C-alpha cells in the first residue's frame, strides 16, 4: 500500500534520541518516588497500583521520567512481553530494570508513537522477535529498534493521537462504570448473605444439594462443555479441545450437567472454578468435575448460586482443601457438602435477592460486551489511521 504524500516509513531506532534501561536497585514498600514496573503498564497507560518506591536522589537523577517518555516492557511472560505505555507526568517517578525508556525526536509526537506501539501490528512484531526461555520472554533494545511503522507529518500525528484519545476516554468511562457496578454487586452480596446470619436458617450444603453422577458420551444433543474461572460453563470448542489426546473418545463417558446444575473443579475451587449451567439444555463435562443439583424447590437455585459463587465463599473454600502437596490440594465432595450455609427462610425473600443480583449481573455483562466492542472498534480505527488509509482533517 502506498503511503499518502508527506508520510514515510521509519524504523523505531531512526526517531529515538535516547534508549535507557531502568534501575536495578532494590525498591522499598514506602518511599519518595514510585518505581514503575512491568505490572504498571497497561494498554498504553500507566496504572498506579501495587507500587514500590525509592527515596534515593541519586537514582531519581539518573532514572527520572519526563512527560512524553515511552516505557517498553522488555522481559515478561510470552503474552505480555512488549507492553508499552507513555508517561504523562502524573507524578515524579523512576522506572525499573525490566523496562526500557524511549525518548523520541522533534519529528515525532510521543503519543502517536505510543499508539503505534499498542497496535496489533506491533504485537505481532513482538511475538515474532521475542526470545523465549523458561517462564519468560525477552526483547532487547537493539531488536526493538528494528520495528518499522508509518510516520505522517507531526501535525497529523497529533491529530491522530487526539482522535484515538477520545476512544480511550470512552473506554475508561465504561471501565469505571463497570467497576462501580461490580462494587455495588459485592456490597449487596455481603449484605444479603453474610450479615444478620443469626436470623437465617443454617443448613449444610448436603441438605440443599445432591450429587449428580449420571454419565453419557458426548453427542450432538449433549455436547462436551468445560468449566473456566473466567466464563463459567462454556462450550469446549470455545476454550481448547484435547480430545485428540483421548483414546476411544467416542465411547468415553462424561458427567451429565442439566440446566441449572452447579459444577465445580475440586482442584481449582479455591481459585473460583465453580459455575451454574445456564446453557438451556443438558451438556456433558469431564469426570474430574463435581456436579450438584438442588434436592427440591424449597430454595431458589439462582439465590444459592450467587451465595456459593461469591468471593467470600471462594476464599472460604481455600480452608477446606485437602492434600499433602500444594498442587494436589482439592476440595473433595464430602468436605464440600459439610459446609454450612445461612439461607433466607422466606422463598419470596430469596427470589427478591436473586432478582436484584441477576439484574446487576446482566447489566455488568452487557456493559462488558459494549466495552469489548469499543476496544475492537478502536483497534480497527488504529489500523486505518496509523497506516494513512483514513485521514484526520
mmCIF file of C-alpha atoms in Angstrom:
data_model
loop_
_atom_site.group_PDB
_atom_site.id
_atom_site.type_symbol
_atom_site.label_atom_id
_atom_site.label_comp_id
_atom_site.label_asym_id
_atom_site.label_seq_id
_atom_site.Cartn_x
_atom_site.Cartn_y
_atom_site.Cartn_z
ATOM 1 C CA UNK A 1 0.000 0.000 0.000
ATOM 2 C CA UNK A 2 1.316 3.419 -0.968
ATOM 3 C CA UNK A 3 1.609 5.989 1.756
ATOM 4 C CA UNK A 4 -0.089 9.412 1.461
ATOM 5 C CA UNK A 5 2.001 12.414 0.473
ATOM 6 C CA UNK A 6 4.155 13.575 3.343
ATOM 7 C CA UNK A 7 4.135 10.177 5.043
ATOM 8 C CA UNK A 8 7.185 7.914 5.253
ATOM 9 C CA UNK A 9 8.300 4.573 6.609
ATOM 10 C CA UNK A 10 10.741 4.750 9.503
ATOM 11 C CA UNK A 11 12.393 2.354 11.893
ATOM 12 C CA UNK A 12 11.849 3.000 15.563
ATOM 13 C CA UNK A 13 15.583 3.446 16.056
ATOM 14 C CA UNK A 14 15.606 6.273 13.494
ATOM 15 C CA UNK A 15 13.372 8.532 15.568
ATOM 16 C CA UNK A 16 14.814 7.910 19.052
ATOM 17 C CA UNK A 17 17.157 10.255 20.898
ATOM 18 C CA UNK A 18 17.637 8.002 23.928
ATOM 19 C CA UNK A 19 17.189 4.334 24.833
ATOM 20 C CA UNK A 20 17.748 3.584 28.532
ATOM 21 C CA UNK A 21 17.379 0.559 30.781
ATOM 22 C CA UNK A 22 15.830 1.099 34.215
ATOM 23 C CA UNK A 23 17.233 0.854 37.705
ATOM 24 C CA UNK A 24 18.365 -2.461 39.169
ATOM 25 C CA UNK A 25 18.436 -1.102 42.727
ATOM 26 C CA UNK A 26 16.214 -2.711 45.331
ATOM 27 C CA UNK A 27 12.911 -0.915 45.909
ATOM 28 C CA UNK A 28 11.018 -0.376 49.167
ATOM 29 C CA UNK A 29 7.381 -0.648 50.210
ATOM 30 C CA UNK A 30 7.345 3.057 51.083
ATOM 31 C CA UNK A 31 9.430 5.959 49.861
ATOM 32 C CA UNK A 32 9.534 9.230 47.956
ATOM 33 C CA UNK A 33 9.458 8.190 44.296
ATOM 34 C CA UNK A 34 7.358 5.402 42.716
ATOM 35 C CA UNK A 35 9.449 2.868 40.782
ATOM 36 C CA UNK A 36 7.312 1.862 37.819
ATOM 37 C CA UNK A 37 7.471 -1.836 36.935
ATOM 38 C CA UNK A 38 6.064 -4.059 34.206
ATOM 39 C CA UNK A 39 2.795 -4.505 36.117
ATOM 40 C CA UNK A 40 2.196 -0.761 35.938
ATOM 41 C CA UNK A 41 1.979 -0.776 32.109
ATOM 42 C CA UNK A 42 -1.465 -1.450 30.666
ATOM 43 C CA UNK A 43 -2.999 -0.638 27.269
ATOM 44 C CA UNK A 44 -0.751 2.357 26.639
ATOM 45 C CA UNK A 45 -1.382 3.928 30.048
ATOM 46 C CA UNK A 46 0.286 3.712 33.446
ATOM 47 C CA UNK A 47 -1.584 2.038 36.296
ATOM 48 C CA UNK A 48 -0.679 3.487 39.684
ATOM 49 C CA UNK A 49 -1.429 0.355 41.709
ATOM 50 C CA UNK A 50 0.848 -2.057 43.560
ATOM 51 C CA UNK A 51 3.672 0.490 43.669
ATOM 52 C CA UNK A 52 7.151 0.173 45.127
ATOM 53 C CA UNK A 53 9.350 3.155 45.932
ATOM 54 C CA UNK A 54 12.826 4.657 46.100
ATOM 55 C CA UNK A 55 13.988 7.596 48.192
ATOM 56 C CA UNK A 56 17.398 7.814 46.540
ATOM 57 C CA UNK A 57 18.045 11.224 44.979
ATOM 58 C CA UNK A 58 20.907 9.688 43.013
ATOM 59 C CA UNK A 59 18.560 7.117 41.473
ATOM 60 C CA UNK A 60 15.972 9.800 40.762
ATOM 61 C CA UNK A 61 18.523 11.987 38.980
ATOM 62 C CA UNK A 62 19.540 9.069 36.770
ATOM 63 C CA UNK A 63 16.144 7.493 36.042
ATOM 64 C CA UNK A 64 13.728 10.433 36.347
ATOM 65 C CA UNK A 65 10.823 10.180 33.917
ATOM 66 C CA UNK A 66 9.856 13.187 31.818
ATOM 67 C CA UNK A 67 6.456 13.822 30.249
ATOM 68 C CA UNK A 68 6.314 12.001 26.909
ATOM 69 C CA UNK A 69 8.785 9.249 27.848
ATOM 70 C CA UNK A 70 7.710 5.879 26.461
ATOM 71 C CA UNK A 71 8.210 2.761 28.602
ATOM 72 C CA UNK A 72 8.647 -0.631 26.939
ATOM 73 C CA UNK A 73 8.442 -3.915 28.863
ATOM 74 C CA UNK A 74 11.413 -5.917 27.606
ATOM 75 C CA UNK A 75 11.015 -9.008 29.827
ATOM 76 C CA UNK A 76 7.783 -10.696 30.819
ATOM 77 C CA UNK A 77 5.673 -13.767 30.037
ATOM 78 C CA UNK A 78 5.189 -14.646 26.363
ATOM 79 C CA UNK A 79 1.817 -12.965 26.076
ATOM 80 C CA UNK A 80 2.804 -9.796 27.964
ATOM 81 C CA UNK A 81 6.339 -9.021 26.810
ATOM 82 C CA UNK A 82 6.291 -5.851 24.698
ATOM 83 C CA UNK A 83 3.698 -3.946 26.723
ATOM 84 C CA UNK A 84 4.175 -0.237 26.123
ATOM 85 C CA UNK A 85 2.867 2.854 27.922
ATOM 86 C CA UNK A 86 3.611 6.556 27.966
ATOM 87 C CA UNK A 87 4.415 8.690 30.990
ATOM 88 C CA UNK A 88 2.110 11.700 31.113
ATOM 89 C CA UNK A 89 3.805 13.489 34.012
ATOM 90 C CA UNK A 90 1.330 12.141 36.555
ATOM 91 C CA UNK A 91 3.795 12.227 39.474
ATOM 92 C CA UNK A 92 7.588 12.239 39.912
ATOM 93 C CA UNK A 93 8.731 8.670 39.212
ATOM 94 C CA UNK A 94 11.553 6.425 38.041
ATOM 95 C CA UNK A 95 11.457 3.079 36.233
ATOM 96 C CA UNK A 96 12.702 -0.437 36.944
ATOM 97 C CA UNK A 97 15.163 -2.657 35.108
ATOM 98 C CA UNK A 98 12.704 -4.776 33.118
ATOM 99 C CA UNK A 99 11.608 -1.604 31.343
ATOM 100 C CA UNK A 100 13.281 0.396 28.579
ATOM 101 C CA UNK A 101 12.721 4.148 28.349
ATOM 102 C CA UNK A 102 12.425 5.627 24.859
ATOM 103 C CA UNK A 103 12.690 9.320 24.024
ATOM 104 C CA UNK A 104 11.594 10.449 20.544
ATOM 105 C CA UNK A 105 12.998 13.300 18.460
ATOM 106 C CA UNK A 106 11.218 16.542 17.492
ATOM 107 C CA UNK A 107 9.894 14.951 14.309
ATOM 108 C CA UNK A 108 7.595 12.741 16.343
ATOM 109 C CA UNK A 109 4.690 13.116 18.709
ATOM 110 C CA UNK A 110 5.363 10.603 21.545
ATOM 111 C CA UNK A 111 1.647 9.914 21.968
ATOM 112 C CA UNK A 112 1.382 8.898 18.305
ATOM 113 C CA UNK A 113 4.390 6.575 18.696
ATOM 114 C CA UNK A 114 2.800 5.115 21.830
ATOM 115 C CA UNK A 115 -0.327 4.249 19.820
ATOM 116 C CA UNK A 116 1.835 2.634 17.124
ATOM 117 C CA UNK A 117 3.418 0.504 19.837
ATOM 118 C CA UNK A 118 -0.006 -0.559 21.108
ATOM 119 C CA UNK A 119 -1.276 -1.696 17.705
ATOM 120 C CA UNK A 120 -1.935 -5.271 16.614
ATOM 121 C CA UNK A 121 0.909 -4.938 14.136
ATOM 122 C CA UNK A 122 3.372 -4.119 16.915
ATOM 123 C CA UNK A 123 2.066 -7.044 18.985
ATOM 124 C CA UNK A 124 2.728 -9.329 16.021
ATOM 125 C CA UNK A 125 6.229 -7.875 15.700
ATOM 126 C CA UNK A 126 6.944 -8.591 19.385
ATOM 127 C CA UNK A 127 5.683 -12.128 19.003
ATOM 128 C CA UNK A 128 7.985 -12.712 16.020
ATOM 129 C CA UNK A 129 11.187 -11.317 17.559
ATOM 130 C CA UNK A 130 10.962 -12.305 21.219
ATOM 131 C CA UNK A 131 13.404 -14.872 22.599
ATOM 132 C CA UNK A 132 11.725 -17.409 24.854
ATOM 133 C CA UNK A 133 13.204 -19.020 27.939
ATOM 134 C CA UNK A 134 11.658 -20.998 30.774
ATOM 135 C CA UNK A 135 8.909 -18.878 32.271
ATOM 136 C CA UNK A 136 9.701 -15.637 30.443
ATOM 137 C CA UNK A 137 10.440 -13.965 27.125
ATOM 138 C CA UNK A 138 12.732 -11.092 26.203
ATOM 139 C CA UNK A 139 13.071 -8.405 23.516
ATOM 140 C CA UNK A 140 16.286 -6.402 23.717
ATOM 141 C CA UNK A 141 16.708 -2.758 22.782
ATOM 142 C CA UNK A 142 18.574 -3.479 19.552
ATOM 143 C CA UNK A 143 15.840 -5.727 18.195
ATOM 144 C CA UNK A 144 13.129 -3.320 19.349
ATOM 145 C CA UNK A 145 14.622 -0.510 17.276
ATOM 146 C CA UNK A 146 14.182 -2.512 14.052
ATOM 147 C CA UNK A 147 10.390 -2.113 14.185
ATOM 148 C CA UNK A 148 9.171 -0.049 11.230
ATOM 149 C CA UNK A 149 5.982 1.975 11.030
ATOM 150 C CA UNK A 150 4.328 4.766 9.063
ATOM 151 C CA UNK A 151 5.068 8.319 10.118
ATOM 152 C CA UNK A 152 2.940 11.277 8.944
ATOM 153 C CA UNK A 153 3.862 14.930 9.448
ATOM 154 C CA UNK A 154 3.872 15.841 13.119
ATOM 155 C CA UNK A 155 0.660 17.900 12.990
ATOM 156 C CA UNK A 156 -1.211 14.909 11.608
ATOM 157 C CA UNK A 157 0.422 12.686 14.231
ATOM 158 C CA UNK A 158 -1.038 14.921 16.930
ATOM 159 C CA UNK A 159 -4.496 14.873 15.344
ATOM 160 C CA UNK A 160 -4.447 11.083 15.110
ATOM 161 C CA UNK A 161 -3.359 10.759 18.747
ATOM 162 C CA UNK A 162 -6.080 13.200 19.826
ATOM 163 C CA UNK A 163 -8.730 11.224 17.911
ATOM 164 C CA UNK A 164 -7.681 7.930 19.479
ATOM 165 C CA UNK A 165 -7.583 9.522 22.926
ATOM 166 C CA UNK A 166 -11.314 10.208 22.613
ATOM 167 C CA UNK A 167 -11.859 6.454 22.288
ATOM 168 C CA UNK A 168 -9.575 5.901 25.276
ATOM 169 C CA UNK A 169 -11.731 8.267 27.321
ATOM 170 C CA UNK A 170 -14.902 6.395 26.356
ATOM 171 C CA UNK A 171 -13.265 3.070 27.244
ATOM 172 C CA UNK A 172 -12.048 4.445 30.581
ATOM 173 C CA UNK A 173 -15.509 5.749 31.479
ATOM 174 C CA UNK A 174 -17.047 2.381 30.625
ATOM 175 C CA UNK A 175 -14.443 0.557 32.737
ATOM 176 C CA UNK A 176 -15.137 2.843 35.705
ATOM 177 C CA UNK A 177 -18.885 2.281 35.346
ATOM 178 C CA UNK A 178 -18.359 -1.490 35.297
ATOM 179 C CA UNK A 179 -16.072 -1.248 38.324
ATOM 180 C CA UNK A 180 -18.697 0.762 40.229
ATOM 181 C CA UNK A 181 -21.424 -1.769 39.403
ATOM 182 C CA UNK A 182 -19.207 -4.664 40.435
ATOM 183 C CA UNK A 183 -18.544 -2.941 43.755
ATOM 184 C CA UNK A 184 -22.282 -2.454 44.227
ATOM 185 C CA UNK A 185 -22.864 -6.127 43.431
ATOM 186 C CA UNK A 186 -20.286 -7.184 46.032
ATOM 187 C CA UNK A 187 -21.838 -4.833 48.578
ATOM 188 C CA UNK A 188 -25.257 -6.405 48.005
ATOM 189 C CA UNK A 189 -23.795 -9.915 48.219
ATOM 190 C CA UNK A 190 -22.203 -9.117 51.568
ATOM 191 C CA UNK A 191 -25.447 -7.609 52.831
ATOM 192 C CA UNK A 192 -27.718 -10.385 51.599
ATOM 193 C CA UNK A 193 -25.614 -13.403 52.535
ATOM 194 C CA UNK A 194 -23.095 -12.520 55.234
ATOM 195 C CA UNK A 195 -24.903 -10.077 57.517
ATOM 196 C CA UNK A 196 -27.518 -10.989 60.164
ATOM 197 C CA UNK A 197 -26.794 -14.683 59.737
ATOM 198 C CA UNK A 198 -28.372 -15.472 63.118
ATOM 199 C CA UNK A 199 -31.759 -14.578 61.617
ATOM 200 C CA UNK A 200 -31.359 -17.157 58.850
ATOM 201 C CA UNK A 201 -31.713 -20.897 58.554
ATOM 202 C CA UNK A 202 -28.462 -22.845 58.995
ATOM 203 C CA UNK A 203 -28.136 -25.712 56.522
ATOM 204 C CA UNK A 204 -25.358 -27.916 55.249
ATOM 205 C CA UNK A 205 -24.537 -27.876 51.548
ATOM 206 C CA UNK A 206 -25.607 -31.524 51.596
ATOM 207 C CA UNK A 207 -29.036 -30.553 52.918
ATOM 208 C CA UNK A 208 -29.568 -28.427 49.827
ATOM 209 C CA UNK A 209 -27.579 -30.157 47.087
ATOM 210 C CA UNK A 210 -27.282 -33.724 45.869
ATOM 211 C CA UNK A 211 -24.523 -35.139 43.679
ATOM 212 C CA UNK A 212 -25.361 -35.892 40.058
ATOM 213 C CA UNK A 213 -23.206 -38.734 38.767
ATOM 214 C CA UNK A 214 -25.088 -39.687 35.607
ATOM 215 C CA UNK A 215 -22.797 -40.485 32.665
ATOM 216 C CA UNK A 216 -23.030 -40.274 28.903
ATOM 217 C CA UNK A 217 -20.867 -39.990 25.819
ATOM 218 C CA UNK A 218 -20.779 -36.598 24.149
ATOM 219 C CA UNK A 219 -23.432 -36.278 21.448
ATOM 220 C CA UNK A 220 -24.798 -33.576 19.189
ATOM 221 C CA UNK A 221 -27.718 -33.102 21.570
ATOM 222 C CA UNK A 222 -25.492 -33.286 24.654
ATOM 223 C CA UNK A 223 -22.147 -31.666 23.641
ATOM 224 C CA UNK A 224 -18.931 -31.552 25.639
ATOM 225 C CA UNK A 225 -18.505 -28.426 27.759
ATOM 226 C CA UNK A 226 -15.810 -27.155 30.108
ATOM 227 C CA UNK A 227 -15.644 -25.048 33.270
ATOM 228 C CA UNK A 228 -13.499 -21.894 33.244
ATOM 229 C CA UNK A 229 -12.824 -19.448 36.051
ATOM 230 C CA UNK A 230 -13.357 -16.546 33.658
ATOM 231 C CA UNK A 231 -16.556 -17.567 31.877
ATOM 232 C CA UNK A 232 -18.090 -20.419 33.838
ATOM 233 C CA UNK A 233 -19.533 -23.340 31.886
ATOM 234 C CA UNK A 234 -18.666 -22.884 28.223
ATOM 235 C CA UNK A 235 -18.515 -24.966 25.064
ATOM 236 C CA UNK A 236 -15.284 -26.965 24.913
ATOM 237 C CA UNK A 237 -14.501 -25.636 21.442
ATOM 238 C CA UNK A 238 -14.507 -22.114 22.888
ATOM 239 C CA UNK A 239 -11.543 -22.984 25.096
ATOM 240 C CA UNK A 240 -9.424 -25.826 23.738
ATOM 241 C CA UNK A 241 -10.072 -29.347 22.629
ATOM 242 C CA UNK A 242 -7.757 -32.031 23.902
ATOM 243 C CA UNK A 243 -9.946 -34.782 22.528
ATOM 244 C CA UNK A 244 -7.206 -35.795 20.130
ATOM 245 C CA UNK A 245 -5.211 -36.993 23.155
ATOM 246 C CA UNK A 246 -8.010 -39.258 24.401
ATOM 247 C CA UNK A 247 -8.179 -42.819 23.145
ATOM 248 C CA UNK A 248 -11.643 -44.108 22.261
ATOM 249 C CA UNK A 249 -13.048 -40.635 22.829
ATOM 250 C CA UNK A 250 -16.302 -41.571 21.077
ATOM 251 C CA UNK A 251 -17.039 -44.083 23.846
ATOM 252 C CA UNK A 252 -15.745 -42.056 26.817
ATOM 253 C CA UNK A 253 -18.374 -41.449 29.456
ATOM 254 C CA UNK A 254 -18.627 -37.878 30.748
ATOM 255 C CA UNK A 255 -20.689 -36.440 33.591
ATOM 256 C CA UNK A 256 -24.100 -35.085 32.619
ATOM 257 C CA UNK A 257 -24.924 -31.488 33.605
ATOM 258 C CA UNK A 258 -28.557 -30.383 33.456
ATOM 259 C CA UNK A 259 -29.585 -26.768 33.085
ATOM 260 C CA UNK A 260 -29.269 -25.036 36.464
ATOM 261 C CA UNK A 261 -26.796 -27.546 37.927
ATOM 262 C CA UNK A 262 -23.748 -26.374 39.866
ATOM 263 C CA UNK A 263 -20.352 -27.569 38.628
ATOM 264 C CA UNK A 264 -17.028 -27.157 40.415
ATOM 265 C CA UNK A 265 -13.456 -28.271 39.897
ATOM 266 C CA UNK A 266 -12.117 -29.771 43.177
ATOM 267 C CA UNK A 267 -8.510 -28.768 42.403
ATOM 268 C CA UNK A 268 -9.303 -25.184 41.381
ATOM 269 C CA UNK A 269 -12.329 -24.333 43.523
ATOM 270 C CA UNK A 270 -10.142 -22.142 45.762
ATOM 271 C CA UNK A 271 -9.383 -20.015 42.673
ATOM 272 C CA UNK A 272 -13.027 -19.672 41.673
ATOM 273 C CA UNK A 273 -13.635 -22.683 39.421
ATOM 274 C CA UNK A 274 -17.357 -23.006 40.146
ATOM 275 C CA UNK A 275 -20.336 -22.126 37.980
ATOM 276 C CA UNK A 276 -24.009 -22.684 37.322
ATOM 277 C CA UNK A 277 -25.082 -24.077 33.982
ATOM 278 C CA UNK A 278 -27.243 -21.594 32.093
ATOM 279 C CA UNK A 279 -26.874 -23.267 28.723
ATOM 280 C CA UNK A 280 -30.573 -24.085 28.427
ATOM 281 C CA UNK A 281 -30.081 -27.807 27.780
ATOM 282 C CA UNK A 282 -28.083 -30.745 29.112
ATOM 283 C CA UNK A 283 -24.358 -30.986 28.372
ATOM 284 C CA UNK A 284 -21.517 -33.245 29.488
ATOM 285 C CA UNK A 285 -18.293 -32.322 31.277
ATOM 286 C CA UNK A 286 -15.088 -34.033 32.308
ATOM 287 C CA UNK A 287 -15.366 -36.622 35.105
ATOM 288 C CA UNK A 288 -12.875 -34.590 37.152
ATOM 289 C CA UNK A 289 -15.652 -32.084 37.923
ATOM 290 C CA UNK A 290 -18.281 -32.428 40.623
ATOM 291 C CA UNK A 291 -21.890 -31.838 39.529
ATOM 292 C CA UNK A 292 -24.627 -30.837 42.000
ATOM 293 C CA UNK A 293 -28.350 -30.191 41.762
ATOM 294 C CA UNK A 294 -30.859 -28.818 44.277
ATOM 295 C CA UNK A 295 -32.767 -31.549 46.111
ATOM 296 C CA UNK A 296 -36.117 -29.754 45.899
ATOM 297 C CA UNK A 297 -37.726 -26.401 45.130
ATOM 298 C CA UNK A 298 -37.664 -25.117 48.702
ATOM 299 C CA UNK A 299 -34.661 -22.891 47.858
ATOM 300 C CA UNK A 300 -34.204 -20.635 44.836
ATOM 301 C CA UNK A 301 -31.337 -22.044 42.748
ATOM 302 C CA UNK A 302 -30.386 -18.560 41.498
ATOM 303 C CA UNK A 303 -30.176 -17.301 45.080
ATOM 304 C CA UNK A 304 -27.956 -20.233 46.000
ATOM 305 C CA UNK A 305 -25.652 -19.761 43.007
ATOM 306 C CA UNK A 306 -24.946 -16.122 43.951
ATOM 307 C CA UNK A 307 -24.227 -17.267 47.510
ATOM 308 C CA UNK A 308 -21.884 -20.196 46.886
ATOM 309 C CA UNK A 309 -20.092 -18.459 43.979
ATOM 310 C CA UNK A 310 -19.419 -15.251 45.952
ATOM 311 C CA UNK A 311 -15.882 -14.004 46.597
ATOM 312 C CA UNK A 312 -16.172 -14.654 50.323
ATOM 313 C CA UNK A 313 -17.191 -18.259 49.736
ATOM 314 C CA UNK A 314 -14.379 -18.748 47.208
ATOM 315 C CA UNK A 315 -11.926 -17.530 49.860
ATOM 316 C CA UNK A 316 -13.547 -19.822 52.432
ATOM 317 C CA UNK A 317 -13.142 -22.878 50.201
ATOM 318 C CA UNK A 318 -9.359 -22.478 50.464
ATOM 319 C CA UNK A 319 -9.610 -23.528 54.119
ATOM 320 C CA UNK A 320 -11.315 -26.763 53.080
ATOM 321 C CA UNK A 321 -8.637 -28.104 50.750
ATOM 322 C CA UNK A 322 -7.070 -31.491 51.455
ATOM 323 C CA UNK A 323 -3.820 -32.976 50.173
ATOM 324 C CA UNK A 324 -0.151 -33.159 51.073
ATOM 325 C CA UNK A 325 1.235 -31.320 48.050
ATOM 326 C CA UNK A 326 0.113 -27.797 47.140
ATOM 327 C CA UNK A 327 -0.501 -28.716 43.511
ATOM 328 C CA UNK A 328 -2.655 -31.671 44.570
ATOM 329 C CA UNK A 329 -4.779 -29.915 47.170
ATOM 330 C CA UNK A 330 -8.501 -30.047 46.419
ATOM 331 C CA UNK A 331 -11.916 -29.624 47.991
ATOM 332 C CA UNK A 332 -13.379 -33.109 47.972
ATOM 333 C CA UNK A 333 -17.094 -33.565 47.575
ATOM 334 C CA UNK A 334 -17.719 -34.907 51.080
ATOM 335 C CA UNK A 335 -15.946 -31.880 52.558
ATOM 336 C CA UNK A 336 -17.896 -29.533 50.290
ATOM 337 C CA UNK A 337 -21.245 -30.991 51.326
ATOM 338 C CA UNK A 338 -20.420 -30.428 55.021
ATOM 339 C CA UNK A 339 -20.013 -26.655 54.575
ATOM 340 C CA UNK A 340 -22.566 -24.533 56.468
ATOM 341 C CA UNK A 341 -24.812 -22.050 54.680
ATOM 342 C CA UNK A 342 -27.139 -19.456 56.197
ATOM 343 C CA UNK A 343 -30.144 -19.026 53.927
ATOM 344 C CA UNK A 344 -33.260 -16.895 53.991
ATOM 345 C CA UNK A 345 -36.247 -18.775 55.372
ATOM 346 C CA UNK A 346 -38.763 -16.998 53.141
ATOM 347 C CA UNK A 347 -38.748 -18.205 49.483
ATOM 348 C CA UNK A 348 -40.126 -14.825 48.388
ATOM 349 C CA UNK A 349 -37.155 -13.105 50.030
ATOM 350 C CA UNK A 350 -34.771 -15.497 48.235
ATOM 351 C CA UNK A 351 -36.436 -14.671 44.927
ATOM 352 C CA UNK A 352 -36.162 -10.943 45.580
ATOM 353 C CA UNK A 353 -32.447 -11.245 46.334
ATOM 354 C CA UNK A 354 -31.875 -13.364 43.239
ATOM 355 C CA UNK A 355 -33.792 -10.915 41.036
ATOM 356 C CA UNK A 356 -31.729 -7.940 42.263
ATOM 357 C CA UNK A 357 -28.405 -9.721 41.833
ATOM 358 C CA UNK A 358 -29.375 -11.195 38.458
ATOM 359 C CA UNK A 359 -30.314 -7.740 37.225
ATOM 360 C CA UNK A 360 -26.954 -6.311 38.302
ATOM 361 C CA UNK A 361 -25.036 -9.235 36.782
ATOM 362 C CA UNK A 362 -26.883 -8.837 33.489
ATOM 363 C CA UNK A 363 -26.166 -5.105 33.414
ATOM 364 C CA UNK A 364 -22.468 -5.745 34.088
ATOM 365 C CA UNK A 365 -22.354 -8.417 31.388
ATOM 366 C CA UNK A 366 -23.989 -6.118 28.833
ATOM 367 C CA UNK A 367 -21.569 -3.296 29.644
ATOM 368 C CA UNK A 368 -18.603 -5.650 29.300
ATOM 369 C CA UNK A 369 -19.829 -6.636 25.850
ATOM 370 C CA UNK A 370 -20.104 -2.960 24.933
ATOM 371 C CA UNK A 371 -16.606 -2.383 26.298
ATOM 372 C CA UNK A 372 -15.178 -5.162 24.132
ATOM 373 C CA UNK A 373 -16.972 -3.604 21.184
ATOM 374 C CA UNK A 374 -15.359 -0.232 21.903
ATOM 375 C CA UNK A 375 -11.921 -1.856 22.108
ATOM 376 C CA UNK A 376 -12.403 -3.694 18.819
ATOM 377 C CA UNK A 377 -13.625 -0.526 17.111
ATOM 378 C CA UNK A 378 -10.625 1.375 18.445
ATOM 379 C CA UNK A 379 -8.243 -1.272 17.086
ATOM 380 C CA UNK A 380 -9.957 -1.064 13.697
ATOM 381 C CA UNK A 381 -9.678 2.710 13.760
ATOM 382 C CA UNK A 382 -5.996 2.481 14.689
ATOM 383 C CA UNK A 383 -5.369 0.203 11.719
ATOM 384 C CA UNK A 384 -6.868 2.808 9.373
ATOM 385 C CA UNK A 385 -5.403 5.941 10.936
ATOM 386 C CA UNK A 386 -1.885 4.663 11.607
ATOM 387 C CA UNK A 387 -1.449 3.499 8.001
ATOM 388 C CA UNK A 388 -2.941 6.552 6.288
ATOM 389 C CA UNK A 389 -5.968 4.677 4.893
ATOM 390 C CA UNK A 390 -8.171 7.171 6.728
ATOM 391 C CA UNK A 391 -7.063 10.766 7.226
ATOM 392 C CA UNK A 392 -7.855 13.170 10.035
ATOM 393 C CA UNK A 393 -8.768 16.671 8.919
#
